[in-house]
Amino acid sequence: MKVSQSIITIMTLALVMPFGNAYDPSPLQDFCVAVNNLNNGVFVNGKFCKDPKQAKAEDFFYSGLNMAGNTDNKVKSNVTTVNVDQIPGLNTMGISLVRIDYAPYGQNPPHTHPRGTEILVLIEGTLYVGFVSSNQDNNRLFAKILHPGDVFVFPIGMIHFQVNVGKTPAVAFAGLSSQNAGVITIADTVFGSNPPINPEVLAQAFQLDINVVKDLEAKFKN
């Protein structure tokens, strides 16, 4: 009797556990084109989806990545994003794309993507790129000098950066494993939050004079 009960228990667990851990890593339909009309959509992955029968080629199309972005700014770089907001057909697909332009000595400053891994290919110029691992991995720096045709991967959630170390403009394209990977620029987030973080907190955290922190907050104020 005890053996039979054990067998039944094991069989029950074998049947229940897969359902308890199951998830859908991929869409369960051909596509789910995002739409802003709440009356004619179904809410999926943060967007409302139009009736598939109304989908058209334009829902999966974007034009303009052949054009350089404006790098006339403080960091001397520009990121042109192509995610679900630009291509509605990307909804639920788990992928997006960016073009990054760098003026000479420009940079894409330290930042992180909370929802996606990034794979970058350099088309023109020379970049110094890298990411820093987590505290449990002792914050190791993984960095390389890239030349045209080189590829580098930035794991999801890791703080990373790219710097143009050449005297000419640089261009890179990157794919991200999310329809909207998000971006958190470290300096802007820490010193430019709204409302500001108490300067005393940041002074202790970064081991800086409080006046230096106040100056940084003034510079990064939204």
PDB file of C-alpha atoms in Angstrom:
ATOM      1  CA  MET A   1       0.000   0.000   0.000  1.00  0.00           C
ATOM      2  CA  LYS A   2       2.791   2.372   0.925  1.00  0.00           C
ATOM      3  CA  VAL A   3       4.619   1.607  -2.358  1.00  0.00           C
ATOM      4  CA  SER A   4       1.477   2.344  -4.357  1.00  0.00           C
ATOM      5  CA  GLN A   5       0.959   5.641  -2.553  1.00  0.00           C
ATOM      6  CA  SER A   6       4.584   6.616  -3.241  1.00  0.00           C
ATOM      7  CA  ILE A   7       4.200   5.826  -6.916  1.00  0.00           C
ATOM      8  CA  ILE A   8       1.014   7.893  -7.087  1.00  0.00           C
ATOM      9  CA  THR A   9       2.747  10.798  -5.314  1.00  0.00           C
ATOM     10  CA  ILE A  10       5.718  10.681  -7.713  1.00  0.00           C
ATOM     11  CA  MET A  11       3.441  10.511 -10.748  1.00  0.00           C
ATOM     12  CA  THR A  12       1.390  13.435  -9.460  1.00  0.00           C
ATOM     13  CA  LEU A  13       4.504  15.560  -8.933  1.00  0.00           C
ATOM     14  CA  ALA A  14       5.792  14.608 -12.385  1.00  0.00           C
ATOM     15  CA  LEU A  15       2.552  15.820 -13.903  1.00  0.00           C
ATOM     16  CA  VAL A  16       2.204  19.008 -11.815  1.00  0.00           C
ATOM     17  CA  MET A  17       5.786  20.320 -11.813  1.00  0.00           C
ATOM     18  CA  PRO A  18       6.069  21.003 -15.577  1.00  0.00           C
ATOM     19  CA  PHE A  19       2.876  23.042 -15.430  1.00  0.00           C
ATOM     20  CA  GLY A  20       4.128  24.963 -12.394  1.00  0.00           C
ATOM     21  CA  ASN A  21       7.352  25.915 -14.167  1.00  0.00           C
ATOM     22  CA  ALA A  22       5.974  26.367 -17.674  1.00  0.00           C
ATOM     23  CA  TYR A  23       6.271  29.619 -19.589  1.00  0.00           C
ATOM     24  CA  ASP A  24       6.086  30.766 -23.190  1.00  0.00           C
ATOM     25  CA  PRO A  25       9.468  32.041 -24.417  1.00  0.00           C
ATOM     26  CA  SER A  26       8.031  32.770 -27.866  1.00  0.00           C
ATOM     27  CA  PRO A  27       4.805  34.276 -29.247  1.00  0.00           C
ATOM     28  CA  LEU A  28       1.917  31.892 -29.710  1.00  0.00           C
ATOM     29  CA  GLN A  29       0.790  33.629 -32.876  1.00  0.00           C
ATOM     30  CA  ASP A  30       2.465  34.733 -36.131  1.00  0.00           C
ATOM     31  CA  PHE A  31       2.562  38.355 -34.999  1.00  0.00           C
ATOM     32  CA  CYS A  32       0.857  40.818 -32.676  1.00  0.00           C
ATOM     33  CA  VAL A  33       1.151  44.266 -34.279  1.00  0.00           C
ATOM     34  CA  ALA A  34       0.972  47.022 -31.652  1.00  0.00           C
ATOM     35  CA  VAL A  35      -1.879  49.504 -32.019  1.00  0.00           C
ATOM     36  CA  ASN A  36      -2.901  52.584 -30.027  1.00  0.00           C
ATOM     37  CA  ASN A  37      -6.630  52.093 -30.562  1.00  0.00           C
ATOM     38  CA  LEU A  38      -7.863  50.533 -27.329  1.00  0.00           C
ATOM     39  CA  ASN A  39     -11.246  49.659 -28.815  1.00  0.00           C
ATOM     40  CA  ASN A  40      -9.882  47.302 -31.451  1.00  0.00           C
ATOM     41  CA  GLY A  41      -6.986  45.635 -29.646  1.00  0.00           C
ATOM     42  CA  VAL A  42      -5.945  42.944 -27.201  1.00  0.00           C
ATOM     43  CA  PHE A  43      -3.387  43.824 -24.509  1.00  0.00           C
ATOM     44  CA  VAL A  44      -0.194  41.758 -24.981  1.00  0.00           C
ATOM     45  CA  ASN A  45       3.361  42.522 -23.742  1.00  0.00           C
ATOM     46  CA  GLY A  46       2.610  46.116 -22.816  1.00  0.00           C
ATOM     47  CA  LYS A  47       0.881  46.954 -26.094  1.00  0.00           C
ATOM     48  CA  PHE A  48      -2.553  46.562 -27.616  1.00  0.00           C
ATOM     49  CA  CYS A  49      -2.527  44.375 -30.725  1.00  0.00           C
ATOM     50  CA  LYS A  50      -4.574  44.936 -33.839  1.00  0.00           C
ATOM     51  CA  ASP A  51      -6.596  42.268 -35.550  1.00  0.00           C
ATOM     52  CA  PRO A  52      -4.005  40.172 -37.467  1.00  0.00           C
ATOM     53  CA  LYS A  53      -6.177  40.423 -40.564  1.00  0.00           C
ATOM     54  CA  GLN A  54      -5.578  44.186 -40.561  1.00  0.00           C
ATOM     55  CA  ALA A  55      -1.769  43.888 -40.421  1.00  0.00           C
ATOM     56  CA  LYS A  56       0.153  45.320 -43.374  1.00  0.00           C
ATOM     57  CA  ALA A  57       3.748  45.489 -44.595  1.00  0.00           C
ATOM     58  CA  GLU A  58       4.234  48.965 -43.092  1.00  0.00           C
ATOM     59  CA  ASP A  59       3.752  47.447 -39.624  1.00  0.00           C
ATOM     60  CA  PHE A  60       7.059  45.615 -40.096  1.00  0.00           C
ATOM     61  CA  PHE A  61       9.022  48.364 -41.829  1.00  0.00           C
ATOM     62  CA  TYR A  62      11.296  51.272 -40.891  1.00  0.00           C
ATOM     63  CA  SER A  63      13.426  53.523 -43.075  1.00  0.00           C
ATOM     64  CA  GLY A  64      16.250  55.823 -42.077  1.00  0.00           C
ATOM     65  CA  LEU A  65      19.124  53.871 -40.534  1.00  0.00           C
ATOM     66  CA  ASN A  66      21.284  54.905 -43.482  1.00  0.00           C
ATOM     67  CA  MET A  67      21.295  58.443 -42.072  1.00  0.00           C
ATOM     68  CA  ALA A  68      23.792  59.524 -39.416  1.00  0.00           C
ATOM     69  CA  GLY A  69      22.429  60.754 -36.103  1.00  0.00           C
ATOM     70  CA  ASN A  70      23.226  64.200 -34.694  1.00  0.00           C
ATOM     71  CA  THR A  71      26.281  63.938 -32.421  1.00  0.00           C
ATOM     72  CA  ASP A  72      26.352  67.635 -31.512  1.00  0.00           C
ATOM     73  CA  ASN A  73      25.805  67.105 -27.780  1.00  0.00           C
ATOM     74  CA  LYS A  74      27.762  66.778 -24.532  1.00  0.00           C
ATOM     75  CA  VAL A  75      28.727  63.118 -25.033  1.00  0.00           C
ATOM     76  CA  LYS A  76      29.277  63.470 -28.799  1.00  0.00           C
ATOM     77  CA  SER A  77      27.181  60.456 -29.752  1.00  0.00           C
ATOM     78  CA  ASN A  78      23.683  59.631 -30.929  1.00  0.00           C
ATOM     79  CA  VAL A  79      21.576  56.491 -30.601  1.00  0.00           C
ATOM     80  CA  THR A  80      18.861  55.936 -33.205  1.00  0.00           C
ATOM     81  CA  THR A  81      16.458  53.392 -31.748  1.00  0.00           C
ATOM     82  CA  VAL A  82      14.288  51.021 -33.749  1.00  0.00           C
ATOM     83  CA  ASN A  83      12.067  49.202 -31.280  1.00  0.00           C
ATOM     84  CA  VAL A  84       8.375  48.451 -30.952  1.00  0.00           C
ATOM     85  CA  ASP A  85       7.588  52.172 -30.902  1.00  0.00           C
ATOM     86  CA  GLN A  86       9.020  52.545 -34.424  1.00  0.00           C
ATOM     87  CA  ILE A  87       8.026  49.121 -35.800  1.00  0.00           C
ATOM     88  CA  PRO A  88       4.714  47.984 -34.280  1.00  0.00           C
ATOM     89  CA  GLY A  89       5.237  44.504 -35.701  1.00  0.00           C
ATOM     90  CA  LEU A  90       8.082  43.949 -33.217  1.00  0.00           C
ATOM     91  CA  ASN A  91       5.556  43.563 -30.410  1.00  0.00           C
ATOM     92  CA  THR A  92       6.064  40.188 -28.629  1.00  0.00           C
ATOM     93  CA  MET A  93       9.044  39.387 -30.899  1.00  0.00           C
ATOM     94  CA  GLY A  94      11.719  40.028 -28.254  1.00  0.00           C
ATOM     95  CA  ILE A  95      14.122  41.893 -30.529  1.00  0.00           C
ATOM     96  CA  SER A  96      15.055  45.466 -31.500  1.00  0.00           C
ATOM     97  CA  LEU A  97      17.860  47.405 -33.159  1.00  0.00           C
ATOM     98  CA  VAL A  98      19.864  50.610 -32.748  1.00  0.00           C
ATOM     99  CA  ARG A  99      22.308  52.629 -34.817  1.00  0.00           C
ATOM    100  CA  ILE A 100      24.976  54.441 -32.817  1.00  0.00           C
ATOM    101  CA  ASP A 101      26.968  57.349 -34.256  1.00  0.00           C
ATOM    102  CA  TYR A 102      30.065  58.672 -32.497  1.00  0.00           C
ATOM    103  CA  ALA A 103      31.899  61.903 -33.232  1.00  0.00           C
ATOM    104  CA  PRO A 104      35.693  61.722 -32.805  1.00  0.00           C
ATOM    105  CA  TYR A 105      36.346  60.960 -29.117  1.00  0.00           C
ATOM    106  CA  GLY A 106      32.616  60.748 -28.480  1.00  0.00           C
ATOM    107  CA  GLN A 107      31.141  58.095 -26.235  1.00  0.00           C
ATOM    108  CA  ASN A 108      27.999  56.190 -25.353  1.00  0.00           C
ATOM    109  CA  PRO A 109      28.472  56.699 -21.595  1.00  0.00           C
ATOM    110  CA  PRO A 110      28.157  53.932 -18.971  1.00  0.00           C
ATOM    111  CA  HIS A 111      24.604  52.609 -19.003  1.00  0.00           C
ATOM    112  CA  THR A 112      22.618  49.410 -18.682  1.00  0.00           C
ATOM    113  CA  HIS A 113      19.687  47.748 -20.424  1.00  0.00           C
ATOM    114  CA  PRO A 114      17.449  46.185 -17.766  1.00  0.00           C
ATOM    115  CA  ARG A 115      15.510  44.028 -20.202  1.00  0.00           C
ATOM    116  CA  GLY A 116      17.929  42.931 -22.907  1.00  0.00           C
ATOM    117  CA  THR A 117      21.328  41.601 -23.937  1.00  0.00           C
ATOM    118  CA  GLU A 118      23.081  43.655 -26.632  1.00  0.00           C
ATOM    119  CA  ILE A 119      25.247  42.447 -29.510  1.00  0.00           C
ATOM    120  CA  LEU A 120      27.146  45.221 -31.312  1.00  0.00           C
ATOM    121  CA  VAL A 121      28.960  45.212 -34.648  1.00  0.00           C
ATOM    122  CA  LEU A 122      31.286  48.053 -35.610  1.00  0.00           C
ATOM    123  CA  ILE A 123      30.930  49.343 -39.172  1.00  0.00           C
ATOM    124  CA  GLU A 124      33.276  52.343 -39.228  1.00  0.00           C
ATOM    125  CA  GLY A 125      35.967  53.741 -36.938  1.00  0.00           C
ATOM    126  CA  THR A 126      37.659  52.405 -33.814  1.00  0.00           C
ATOM    127  CA  LEU A 127      35.877  51.861 -30.503  1.00  0.00           C
ATOM    128  CA  TYR A 128      36.995  51.043 -26.980  1.00  0.00           C
ATOM    129  CA  VAL A 129      34.110  49.060 -25.469  1.00  0.00           C
ATOM    130  CA  GLY A 130      33.483  47.111 -22.310  1.00  0.00           C
ATOM    131  CA  PHE A 131      31.197  46.015 -19.509  1.00  0.00           C
ATOM    132  CA  VAL A 132      31.620  45.470 -15.775  1.00  0.00           C
ATOM    133  CA  SER A 133      30.369  42.310 -14.099  1.00  0.00           C
ATOM    134  CA  SER A 134      28.295  42.241 -10.907  1.00  0.00           C
ATOM    135  CA  ASN A 135      29.511  42.608  -7.310  1.00  0.00           C
ATOM    136  CA  GLN A 136      29.461  38.831  -6.819  1.00  0.00           C
ATOM    137  CA  ASP A 137      31.967  38.551  -9.682  1.00  0.00           C
ATOM    138  CA  ASN A 138      34.167  41.265  -8.123  1.00  0.00           C
ATOM    139  CA  ASN A 139      33.189  43.922 -10.686  1.00  0.00           C
ATOM    140  CA  ARG A 140      35.565  42.665 -13.375  1.00  0.00           C
ATOM    141  CA  LEU A 141      36.044  44.800 -16.479  1.00  0.00           C
ATOM    142  CA  PHE A 142      35.727  43.037 -19.843  1.00  0.00           C
ATOM    143  CA  ALA A 143      36.989  45.403 -22.541  1.00  0.00           C
ATOM    144  CA  LYS A 144      38.279  45.351 -26.114  1.00  0.00           C
ATOM    145  CA  ILE A 145      39.358  47.674 -28.914  1.00  0.00           C
ATOM    146  CA  LEU A 146      37.037  47.119 -31.871  1.00  0.00           C
ATOM    147  CA  HIS A 147      37.754  47.629 -35.557  1.00  0.00           C
ATOM    148  CA  PRO A 148      35.282  47.457 -38.466  1.00  0.00           C
ATOM    149  CA  GLY A 149      33.692  44.017 -38.610  1.00  0.00           C
ATOM    150  CA  ASP A 150      34.360  43.237 -34.945  1.00  0.00           C
ATOM    151  CA  VAL A 151      31.484  42.133 -32.700  1.00  0.00           C
ATOM    152  CA  PHE A 152      31.065  42.473 -28.923  1.00  0.00           C
ATOM    153  CA  VAL A 153      28.315  41.304 -26.564  1.00  0.00           C
ATOM    154  CA  PHE A 154      27.029  43.183 -23.508  1.00  0.00           C
ATOM    155  CA  PRO A 155      25.114  40.792 -21.198  1.00  0.00           C
ATOM    156  CA  ILE A 156      21.701  41.842 -19.935  1.00  0.00           C
ATOM    157  CA  GLY A 157      21.806  44.227 -16.978  1.00  0.00           C
ATOM    158  CA  MET A 158      25.578  44.790 -17.063  1.00  0.00           C
ATOM    159  CA  ILE A 159      26.883  48.363 -17.005  1.00  0.00           C
ATOM    160  CA  HIS A 160      28.656  48.962 -20.314  1.00  0.00           C
ATOM    161  CA  PHE A 161      30.051  51.703 -22.547  1.00  0.00           C
ATOM    162  CA  GLN A 162      31.573  52.530 -25.936  1.00  0.00           C
ATOM    163  CA  VAL A 163      34.142  55.236 -26.686  1.00  0.00           C
ATOM    164  CA  ASN A 164      35.372  56.388 -30.081  1.00  0.00           C
ATOM    165  CA  VAL A 165      39.159  56.435 -29.679  1.00  0.00           C
ATOM    166  CA  GLY A 166      39.777  57.470 -33.273  1.00  0.00           C
ATOM    167  CA  LYS A 167      40.130  60.806 -35.011  1.00  0.00           C
ATOM    168  CA  THR A 168      37.252  60.076 -37.409  1.00  0.00           C
ATOM    169  CA  PRO A 169      33.537  59.383 -36.834  1.00  0.00           C
ATOM    170  CA  ALA A 170      32.489  55.851 -35.908  1.00  0.00           C
ATOM    171  CA  VAL A 171      29.300  53.935 -36.667  1.00  0.00           C
ATOM    172  CA  ALA A 172      27.951  50.787 -35.016  1.00  0.00           C
ATOM    173  CA  PHE A 173      24.753  48.775 -35.160  1.00  0.00           C
ATOM    174  CA  ALA A 174      23.458  46.722 -32.249  1.00  0.00           C
ATOM    175  CA  GLY A 175      20.691  44.184 -31.747  1.00  0.00           C
ATOM    176  CA  LEU A 176      18.934  43.791 -28.402  1.00  0.00           C
ATOM    177  CA  SER A 177      17.020  40.799 -27.082  1.00  0.00           C
ATOM    178  CA  SER A 178      13.911  42.794 -26.229  1.00  0.00           C
ATOM    179  CA  GLN A 179      11.284  44.709 -28.158  1.00  0.00           C
ATOM    180  CA  ASN A 180      12.030  47.547 -25.710  1.00  0.00           C
ATOM    181  CA  ALA A 181      15.241  46.862 -23.767  1.00  0.00           C
ATOM    182  CA  GLY A 182      15.119  50.118 -21.793  1.00  0.00           C
ATOM    183  CA  VAL A 183      18.175  52.173 -20.900  1.00  0.00           C
ATOM    184  CA  ILE A 184      19.506  53.522 -17.612  1.00  0.00           C
ATOM    185  CA  THR A 185      22.380  55.983 -18.058  1.00  0.00           C
ATOM    186  CA  ILE A 186      24.318  55.817 -14.801  1.00  0.00           C
ATOM    187  CA  ALA A 187      25.369  59.455 -14.380  1.00  0.00           C
ATOM    188  CA  ASP A 188      21.996  60.818 -15.465  1.00  0.00           C
ATOM    189  CA  THR A 189      20.158  58.432 -13.159  1.00  0.00           C
ATOM    190  CA  VAL A 190      22.288  58.937 -10.048  1.00  0.00           C
ATOM    191  CA  PHE A 191      22.971  62.660 -10.298  1.00  0.00           C
ATOM    192  CA  GLY A 192      19.963  63.738 -12.355  1.00  0.00           C
ATOM    193  CA  SER A 193      17.055  61.971 -10.641  1.00  0.00           C
ATOM    194  CA  ASN A 194      13.785  63.795 -10.095  1.00  0.00           C
ATOM    195  CA  PRO A 195      13.564  64.713  -7.270  1.00  0.00           C
ATOM    196  CA  PRO A 196      17.317  64.683  -6.514  1.00  0.00           C
ATOM    197  CA  ILE A 197      18.842  62.098  -4.214  1.00  0.00           C
ATOM    198  CA  ASN A 198      19.987  63.629  -0.933  1.00  0.00           C
ATOM    199  CA  PRO A 199      23.576  64.874  -1.574  1.00  0.00           C
ATOM    200  CA  GLU A 200      24.709  63.438   1.760  1.00  0.00           C
ATOM    201  CA  VAL A 201      23.723  59.963   0.594  1.00  0.00           C
ATOM    202  CA  LEU A 202      25.710  60.272  -2.628  1.00  0.00           C
ATOM    203  CA  ALA A 203      28.669  61.924  -0.898  1.00  0.00           C
ATOM    204  CA  GLN A 204      29.028  58.930   1.390  1.00  0.00           C
ATOM    205  CA  ALA A 205      28.319  56.373  -1.350  1.00  0.00           C
ATOM    206  CA  PHE A 206      30.891  57.820  -3.760  1.00  0.00           C
ATOM    207  CA  GLN A 207      33.292  59.056  -1.062  1.00  0.00           C
ATOM    208  CA  LEU A 208      33.092  62.627  -2.431  1.00  0.00           C
ATOM    209  CA  ASP A 209      32.918  66.051  -0.860  1.00  0.00           C
ATOM    210  CA  ILE A 210      29.279  67.059  -0.604  1.00  0.00           C
ATOM    211  CA  ASN A 211      29.933  70.210  -2.629  1.00  0.00           C
ATOM    212  CA  VAL A 212      31.231  68.078  -5.499  1.00  0.00           C
ATOM    213  CA  VAL A 213      28.000  66.074  -5.380  1.00  0.00           C
ATOM    214  CA  LYS A 214      25.899  69.235  -5.411  1.00  0.00           C
ATOM    215  CA  ASP A 215      27.847  70.478  -8.423  1.00  0.00           C
ATOM    216  CA  LEU A 216      27.265  67.172 -10.240  1.00  0.00           C
ATOM    217  CA  GLU A 217      23.567  67.239  -9.445  1.00  0.00           C
ATOM    218  CA  ALA A 218      23.357  70.764 -10.824  1.00  0.00           C
ATOM    219  CA  LYS A 219      25.024  69.623 -14.063  1.00  0.00           C
ATOM    220  CA  PHE A 220      22.777  66.600 -14.535  1.00  0.00           C
ATOM    221  CA  LYS A 221      19.551  68.224 -13.351  1.00  0.00           C
ATOM    222  CA  ASN A 222      16.667  67.316 -15.652  1.00  0.00           C
TER     223      ASN A 222
END
